[in-house]
Amino acid sequence: MRITMAAAAKKGFSNPAFKALGIPTIKLPSRNWIIFWSVLSMGLSGLAYDKYEQKQILKKYTGLVKPLAQEALPVDKKPRKITVFIAPPPNDYLETSLKIWRRFIKPVLYYSGLDYEVVEADRQGIIRMKVASQLRQLRLQMRGEERHPDSVKDNSKTNTSEPAQPNVEIEETPVKPIAKSDFLGVFYNRPKEIKVVDEDSLVEDPRLAGGVICIGRGAYKEYITGLHEGLLGPLQEPERVEAITDKDTASLSSDGNSIKDDPVAEQQNVDSTVTVVKEDKKKEEEEKQTSEEETPEIKIVKPYIDPSEYPNVEIPSELYQLASPDGVIRDPKTNVPILLYQPILMVAIPSLSGFSNIPRRIYRFYQKRHFAEKVCSETYDVVKQEHIRPFEAPADLSQGEFDEEVDWPKSWVKQGLVRKSEWTRELKCDSRIVEHMSMYGSKPEDRTEP
């Protein structure tokens, strides 16, 4: 009885025509194979659907901005320029942030016809240094204009030629006038050089000039800190007072006298300094050879001003516009409002790590279309200059805190607190600076925590 039941179970469906063609008997797979193929097909179909939706979302927003690029732009104007700051998530590579830029932000800006400048930072402090350095150079230019308002000298007043002697006749040989066409030739009728201006310099409202996109909570923190450092900090790097170490005090003997008072010790000290100098020269030569072969790295400089010193610092005289809410500081060369007045968009980087976060990572992996919709819509607002609002402190200082910073690795945060990392410090601001700033997007009270 058992043999007949097993044979009946293995029999399956068979068609005489298929059997004549050599096609084997059609039968259902086993229970384990059915479970395997079902799970695999569901996973692949979910991934394919998510990818398809991402493409449709990107196609939607690029199609909305394409008419802007088809509008005629005069040859003497430059399009609006967006500045993009990109920083990697903690304990991760810069490529993670660049993927968000290439997939969801760059296509919308590209098809809109806007200009953009990308600042990539693979280490902490680079964005802060670049923003602060740019503002310090601007302040130096403005100081130079205040000190020398009339840079053009009047040649009629400063005549260094010798005075003409009286009663002396000077014979002048007649000079044949030369026409411009004789030496210019075909370039005689050449049109004058066209002066190109930026569109950002022609707007009256500084909030409609340019725009700033910070990809990553770390980039946002460095950008805000760089604005305060460049506007409120000193123009020159302050002198750092270093504490005296045990090595410095070891040069003194037990009786309080210096080792230099002992002739034997002095001779030994001279011999040791000679050997040290030789070793230093060898090290310098080796470092020069290695530095020529390797690409030079940017040296990270500490902030010129501590955030706790913001309220005690007076506004520099060259930045008198900051004293009034309606004052606008523009670049002396381009007449474009500085970064302080350009609205900011902060894009959080969803980055999870750790074994316990695997379920959340799987969920986010299949829900990337919602993140794509959010980022593309915010980039569209940047292009169309919509939903611009004033900066609200201290609520806007927490931009990206609930979307990104809460997911930072706990071990990395602990090490950052010990090393006094710029990203783990509390973000502080000055009311005199943030009252001129603006943001893209919804108000802080409208945001919901995940």
PDB file of C-alpha atoms in Angstrom, residues 34-231:
ATOM      1  CA  ILE A  34       8.259  26.541  -3.123  1.00  0.00           C
ATOM      2  CA  ILE A  35       9.198  28.541  -0.003  1.00  0.00           C
ATOM      3  CA  PHE A  36      12.621  29.408  -1.434  1.00  0.00           C
ATOM      4  CA  TRP A  37      11.349  30.625  -4.811  1.00  0.00           C
ATOM      5  CA  SER A  38       8.487  32.547  -3.179  1.00  0.00           C
ATOM      6  CA  VAL A  39      10.803  34.445  -0.829  1.00  0.00           C
ATOM      7  CA  LEU A  40      13.306  35.114  -3.621  1.00  0.00           C
ATOM      8  CA  SER A  41      10.653  36.368  -6.046  1.00  0.00           C
ATOM      9  CA  MET A  42       9.126  38.627  -3.386  1.00  0.00           C
ATOM     10  CA  GLY A  43      12.519  40.123  -2.537  1.00  0.00           C
ATOM     11  CA  LEU A  44      13.463  40.747  -6.164  1.00  0.00           C
ATOM     12  CA  SER A  45      10.045  42.107  -7.092  1.00  0.00           C
ATOM     13  CA  GLY A  46      10.118  44.502  -4.116  1.00  0.00           C
ATOM     14  CA  LEU A  47      13.566  45.738  -5.138  1.00  0.00           C
ATOM     15  CA  ALA A  48      12.537  46.109  -8.794  1.00  0.00           C
ATOM     16  CA  TYR A  49       9.402  48.038  -7.808  1.00  0.00           C
ATOM     17  CA  ASP A  50      11.396  50.386  -5.561  1.00  0.00           C
ATOM     18  CA  LYS A  51      13.953  51.047  -8.329  1.00  0.00           C
ATOM     19  CA  TYR A  52      11.145  51.687 -10.819  1.00  0.00           C
ATOM     20  CA  GLU A  53       9.471  54.179  -8.497  1.00  0.00           C
ATOM     21  CA  GLN A  54      12.775  55.992  -7.932  1.00  0.00           C
ATOM     22  CA  LYS A  55      13.207  56.411 -11.688  1.00  0.00           C
ATOM     23  CA  GLN A  56       9.658  57.691 -12.049  1.00  0.00           C
ATOM     24  CA  ILE A  57      10.160  60.216  -9.238  1.00  0.00           C
ATOM     25  CA  LEU A  58      13.415  61.454 -10.765  1.00  0.00           C
ATOM     26  CA  LYS A  59      11.788  61.623 -14.194  1.00  0.00           C
ATOM     27  CA  LYS A  60       8.916  63.656 -12.744  1.00  0.00           C
ATOM     28  CA  TYR A  61      11.071  66.359 -11.149  1.00  0.00           C
ATOM     29  CA  THR A  62      13.601  66.588 -13.983  1.00  0.00           C
ATOM     30  CA  GLY A  63      10.670  67.065 -16.348  1.00  0.00           C
ATOM     31  CA  LEU A  64       9.347  69.894 -14.193  1.00  0.00           C
ATOM     32  CA  VAL A  65      12.626  71.827 -14.286  1.00  0.00           C
ATOM     33  CA  LYS A  66      13.547  71.225 -17.942  1.00  0.00           C
ATOM     34  CA  PRO A  67      11.523  74.229 -19.199  1.00  0.00           C
ATOM     35  CA  LEU A  68      13.689  76.488 -17.021  1.00  0.00           C
ATOM     36  CA  ALA A  69      16.805  75.406 -18.897  1.00  0.00           C
ATOM     37  CA  GLN A  70      15.150  76.134 -22.240  1.00  0.00           C
ATOM     38  CA  GLU A  71      14.555  79.779 -21.376  1.00  0.00           C
ATOM     39  CA  ALA A  72      16.812  82.237 -23.188  1.00  0.00           C
ATOM     40  CA  LEU A  73      19.688  83.635 -21.130  1.00  0.00           C
ATOM     41  CA  PRO A  74      21.501  86.786 -22.311  1.00  0.00           C
ATOM     42  CA  VAL A  75      25.154  86.332 -23.191  1.00  0.00           C
ATOM     43  CA  ASP A  76      26.179  88.904 -20.601  1.00  0.00           C
ATOM     44  CA  LYS A  77      24.648  87.034 -17.636  1.00  0.00           C
ATOM     45  CA  LYS A  78      25.643  84.025 -15.585  1.00  0.00           C
ATOM     46  CA  PRO A  79      22.951  81.727 -14.181  1.00  0.00           C
ATOM     47  CA  ARG A  80      22.176  81.429 -10.491  1.00  0.00           C
ATOM     48  CA  LYS A  81      24.832  79.482  -8.606  1.00  0.00           C
ATOM     49  CA  ILE A  82      24.155  76.847  -5.940  1.00  0.00           C
ATOM     50  CA  THR A  83      26.894  75.911  -3.464  1.00  0.00           C
ATOM     51  CA  VAL A  84      26.857  72.264  -2.345  1.00  0.00           C
ATOM     52  CA  PHE A  85      28.776  71.032   0.713  1.00  0.00           C
ATOM     53  CA  ILE A  86      29.172  67.250   1.026  1.00  0.00           C
ATOM     54  CA  ALA A  87      30.520  65.412   4.072  1.00  0.00           C
ATOM     55  CA  PRO A  88      30.543  61.655   4.774  1.00  0.00           C
ATOM     56  CA  PRO A  89      28.553  60.088   7.598  1.00  0.00           C
ATOM     57  CA  PRO A  90      30.567  59.172  10.713  1.00  0.00           C
ATOM     58  CA  ASN A  91      32.672  56.034  10.440  1.00  0.00           C
ATOM     59  CA  ASP A  92      31.866  55.763   6.722  1.00  0.00           C
ATOM     60  CA  TYR A  93      33.221  56.777   3.318  1.00  0.00           C
ATOM     61  CA  LEU A  94      32.518  59.922   1.308  1.00  0.00           C
ATOM     62  CA  GLU A  95      31.076  57.765  -1.477  1.00  0.00           C
ATOM     63  CA  THR A  96      27.962  57.183   0.665  1.00  0.00           C
ATOM     64  CA  SER A  97      27.124  60.893   0.531  1.00  0.00           C
ATOM     65  CA  LEU A  98      28.172  61.266  -3.099  1.00  0.00           C
ATOM     66  CA  LYS A  99      25.622  58.600  -4.114  1.00  0.00           C
ATOM     67  CA  ILE A 100      22.816  60.782  -2.757  1.00  0.00           C
ATOM     68  CA  TRP A 101      24.241  63.772  -4.618  1.00  0.00           C
ATOM     69  CA  ARG A 102      24.592  61.930  -7.950  1.00  0.00           C
ATOM     70  CA  ARG A 103      21.260  60.090  -7.844  1.00  0.00           C
ATOM     71  CA  PHE A 104      18.748  62.601  -6.486  1.00  0.00           C
ATOM     72  CA  ILE A 105      20.174  66.157  -6.345  1.00  0.00           C
ATOM     73  CA  LYS A 106      22.569  66.614  -9.250  1.00  0.00           C
ATOM     74  CA  PRO A 107      20.105  65.544 -12.017  1.00  0.00           C
ATOM     75  CA  VAL A 108      17.510  68.102 -10.864  1.00  0.00           C
ATOM     76  CA  LEU A 109      20.090  70.912 -10.764  1.00  0.00           C
ATOM     77  CA  TYR A 110      21.603  69.837 -14.087  1.00  0.00           C
ATOM     78  CA  TYR A 111      18.329  69.789 -16.041  1.00  0.00           C
ATOM     79  CA  SER A 112      17.265  73.114 -14.508  1.00  0.00           C
ATOM     80  CA  GLY A 113      20.204  74.910 -16.124  1.00  0.00           C
ATOM     81  CA  LEU A 114      21.575  76.286 -12.851  1.00  0.00           C
ATOM     82  CA  ASP A 115      25.255  76.510 -12.041  1.00  0.00           C
ATOM     83  CA  TYR A 116      26.587  74.699  -8.983  1.00  0.00           C
ATOM     84  CA  GLU A 117      29.844  74.402  -7.073  1.00  0.00           C
ATOM     85  CA  VAL A 118      30.571  71.228  -5.104  1.00  0.00           C
ATOM     86  CA  VAL A 119      32.801  71.237  -2.010  1.00  0.00           C
ATOM     87  CA  GLU A 120      33.726  67.704  -0.930  1.00  0.00           C
ATOM     88  CA  ALA A 121      35.192  67.066   2.508  1.00  0.00           C
ATOM     89  CA  ASP A 122      36.605  63.685   3.467  1.00  0.00           C
ATOM     90  CA  ARG A 123      37.710  64.942   6.898  1.00  0.00           C
ATOM     91  CA  GLN A 124      36.245  67.063   9.650  1.00  0.00           C
ATOM     92  CA  GLY A 125      37.025  70.768   9.522  1.00  0.00           C
ATOM     93  CA  ILE A 126      37.518  71.222   5.763  1.00  0.00           C
ATOM     94  CA  ILE A 127      34.103  72.797   5.129  1.00  0.00           C
ATOM     95  CA  ARG A 128      34.431  75.074   8.160  1.00  0.00           C
ATOM     96  CA  MET A 129      37.900  76.196   7.026  1.00  0.00           C
ATOM     97  CA  LYS A 130      36.788  76.968   3.465  1.00  0.00           C
ATOM     98  CA  VAL A 131      33.712  78.941   4.511  1.00  0.00           C
ATOM     99  CA  ALA A 132      35.605  80.917   7.168  1.00  0.00           C
ATOM    100  CA  SER A 133      38.564  81.564   4.846  1.00  0.00           C
ATOM    101  CA  GLN A 134      36.269  82.871   2.112  1.00  0.00           C
ATOM    102  CA  LEU A 135      34.609  85.304   4.522  1.00  0.00           C
ATOM    103  CA  ARG A 136      37.950  86.456   5.952  1.00  0.00           C
ATOM    104  CA  GLN A 137      39.244  87.247   2.459  1.00  0.00           C
ATOM    105  CA  LEU A 138      36.063  89.211   1.812  1.00  0.00           C
ATOM    106  CA  ARG A 139      36.590  91.200   5.008  1.00  0.00           C
ATOM    107  CA  LEU A 140      40.169  91.989   3.998  1.00  0.00           C
ATOM    108  CA  GLN A 141      38.943  93.319   0.653  1.00  0.00           C
ATOM    109  CA  MET A 142      36.327  95.469   2.353  1.00  0.00           C
ATOM    110  CA  ARG A 143      38.901  96.806   4.813  1.00  0.00           C
ATOM    111  CA  GLY A 144      41.181  97.725   1.931  1.00  0.00           C
ATOM    112  CA  GLU A 145      38.400  99.665   0.242  1.00  0.00           C
ATOM    113  CA  GLU A 146      37.658 101.553   3.460  1.00  0.00           C
ATOM    114  CA  ARG A 147      41.289 102.546   3.902  1.00  0.00           C
ATOM    115  CA  HIS A 148      41.835 103.440   0.232  1.00  0.00           C
ATOM    116  CA  PRO A 149      38.508 104.638  -1.187  1.00  0.00           C
ATOM    117  CA  ASP A 150      40.208 106.514  -4.051  1.00  0.00           C
ATOM    118  CA  SER A 151      42.526 103.912  -5.475  1.00  0.00           C
ATOM    119  CA  VAL A 152      42.776 105.653  -8.847  1.00  0.00           C
ATOM    120  CA  LYS A 153      45.451 108.326  -8.806  1.00  0.00           C
ATOM    121  CA  ASP A 154      45.011 111.641 -10.568  1.00  0.00           C
ATOM    122  CA  ASN A 155      47.877 112.003 -12.991  1.00  0.00           C
ATOM    123  CA  SER A 156      47.177 115.710 -13.447  1.00  0.00           C
ATOM    124  CA  LYS A 157      47.948 116.408  -9.759  1.00  0.00           C
ATOM    125  CA  THR A 158      51.018 114.181  -9.501  1.00  0.00           C
ATOM    126  CA  ASN A 159      53.194 115.483 -12.280  1.00  0.00           C
ATOM    127  CA  THR A 160      56.767 114.279 -11.780  1.00  0.00           C
ATOM    128  CA  SER A 161      58.190 115.801 -14.960  1.00  0.00           C
ATOM    129  CA  GLU A 162      60.770 118.578 -14.704  1.00  0.00           C
ATOM    130  CA  PRO A 163      59.430 122.151 -14.951  1.00  0.00           C
ATOM    131  CA  ALA A 164      59.852 123.773 -18.335  1.00  0.00           C
ATOM    132  CA  GLN A 165      62.601 126.315 -18.550  1.00  0.00           C
ATOM    133  CA  PRO A 166      61.393 129.820 -19.456  1.00  0.00           C
ATOM    134  CA  ASN A 167      62.393 131.559 -22.696  1.00  0.00           C
ATOM    135  CA  VAL A 168      63.527 128.280 -24.268  1.00  0.00           C
ATOM    136  CA  GLU A 169      62.073 127.326 -27.597  1.00  0.00           C
ATOM    137  CA  ILE A 170      61.654 123.606 -28.206  1.00  0.00           C
ATOM    138  CA  GLU A 171      61.497 122.503 -31.800  1.00  0.00           C
ATOM    139  CA  GLU A 172      58.946 119.743 -32.315  1.00  0.00           C
ATOM    140  CA  THR A 173      59.001 117.606 -35.405  1.00  0.00           C
ATOM    141  CA  PRO A 174      55.566 117.118 -36.920  1.00  0.00           C
ATOM    142  CA  VAL A 175      54.166 113.613 -36.432  1.00  0.00           C
ATOM    143  CA  LYS A 176      52.032 112.121 -39.134  1.00  0.00           C
ATOM    144  CA  PRO A 177      48.693 110.977 -37.699  1.00  0.00           C
ATOM    145  CA  ILE A 178      48.098 107.231 -37.963  1.00  0.00           C
ATOM    146  CA  ALA A 179      44.622 105.919 -38.482  1.00  0.00           C
ATOM    147  CA  LYS A 180      43.384 103.038 -36.344  1.00  0.00           C
ATOM    148  CA  SER A 181      42.591 100.981 -39.405  1.00  0.00           C
ATOM    149  CA  ASP A 182      46.270 101.083 -40.442  1.00  0.00           C
ATOM    150  CA  PHE A 183      47.472  98.951 -37.535  1.00  0.00           C
ATOM    151  CA  LEU A 184      44.225  97.264 -36.371  1.00  0.00           C
ATOM    152  CA  GLY A 185      43.237  95.923 -39.767  1.00  0.00           C
ATOM    153  CA  VAL A 186      40.248  93.603 -39.667  1.00  0.00           C
ATOM    154  CA  PHE A 187      39.935  94.152 -35.912  1.00  0.00           C
ATOM    155  CA  TYR A 188      39.072  97.824 -36.401  1.00  0.00           C
ATOM    156  CA  ASN A 189      35.324  97.133 -36.270  1.00  0.00           C
ATOM    157  CA  ARG A 190      35.594  94.534 -33.502  1.00  0.00           C
ATOM    158  CA  PRO A 191      32.833  94.989 -30.896  1.00  0.00           C
ATOM    159  CA  LYS A 192      33.724  96.020 -27.394  1.00  0.00           C
ATOM    160  CA  GLU A 193      34.270  93.442 -24.710  1.00  0.00           C
ATOM    161  CA  ILE A 194      31.030  92.436 -23.015  1.00  0.00           C
ATOM    162  CA  LYS A 195      30.950  92.660 -19.235  1.00  0.00           C
ATOM    163  CA  VAL A 196      29.402  89.501 -17.810  1.00  0.00           C
ATOM    164  CA  VAL A 197      27.371  89.840 -14.608  1.00  0.00           C
ATOM    165  CA  ASP A 198      25.795  87.283 -12.298  1.00  0.00           C
ATOM    166  CA  GLU A 199      22.057  86.942 -12.008  1.00  0.00           C
ATOM    167  CA  ASP A 200      22.528  86.784  -8.251  1.00  0.00           C
ATOM    168  CA  SER A 201      23.894  90.337  -8.255  1.00  0.00           C
ATOM    169  CA  LEU A 202      20.742  91.750  -9.867  1.00  0.00           C
ATOM    170  CA  VAL A 203      18.203  90.578  -7.292  1.00  0.00           C
ATOM    171  CA  GLU A 204      17.009  93.013  -4.644  1.00  0.00           C
ATOM    172  CA  ASP A 205      16.004  90.374  -2.107  1.00  0.00           C
ATOM    173  CA  PRO A 206      19.227  88.611  -1.001  1.00  0.00           C
ATOM    174  CA  ARG A 207      17.251  85.457  -0.172  1.00  0.00           C
ATOM    175  CA  LEU A 208      16.655  84.961  -3.903  1.00  0.00           C
ATOM    176  CA  ALA A 209      20.385  84.906  -4.654  1.00  0.00           C
ATOM    177  CA  GLY A 210      22.181  81.584  -4.980  1.00  0.00           C
ATOM    178  CA  GLY A 211      21.483  78.876  -2.442  1.00  0.00           C
ATOM    179  CA  VAL A 212      23.324  76.423  -0.194  1.00  0.00           C
ATOM    180  CA  ILE A 213      22.802  72.647   0.063  1.00  0.00           C
ATOM    181  CA  CYS A 214      24.447  70.798   2.967  1.00  0.00           C
ATOM    182  CA  ILE A 215      24.473  67.022   2.499  1.00  0.00           C
ATOM    183  CA  GLY A 216      24.963  65.511   5.930  1.00  0.00           C
ATOM    184  CA  ARG A 217      24.524  66.715   9.493  1.00  0.00           C
ATOM    185  CA  GLY A 218      28.295  67.125   9.800  1.00  0.00           C
ATOM    186  CA  ALA A 219      28.444  69.414   6.763  1.00  0.00           C
ATOM    187  CA  TYR A 220      25.582  71.488   8.182  1.00  0.00           C
ATOM    188  CA  LYS A 221      27.329  71.900  11.539  1.00  0.00           C
ATOM    189  CA  GLU A 222      30.613  72.922   9.917  1.00  0.00           C
ATOM    190  CA  TYR A 223      28.866  75.390   7.611  1.00  0.00           C
ATOM    191  CA  ILE A 224      27.098  77.177  10.485  1.00  0.00           C
ATOM    192  CA  THR A 225      30.310  77.242  12.538  1.00  0.00           C
ATOM    193  CA  GLY A 226      32.301  78.510   9.542  1.00  0.00           C
ATOM    194  CA  LEU A 227      29.894  81.420   9.046  1.00  0.00           C
ATOM    195  CA  HIS A 228      30.321  82.535  12.649  1.00  0.00           C
ATOM    196  CA  GLU A 229      34.097  82.062  12.564  1.00  0.00           C
ATOM    197  CA  GLY A 230      34.527  84.051   9.357  1.00  0.00           C
ATOM    198  CA  LEU A 231      32.250  86.926  10.393  1.00  0.00           C
TER     199      LEU A 231
END
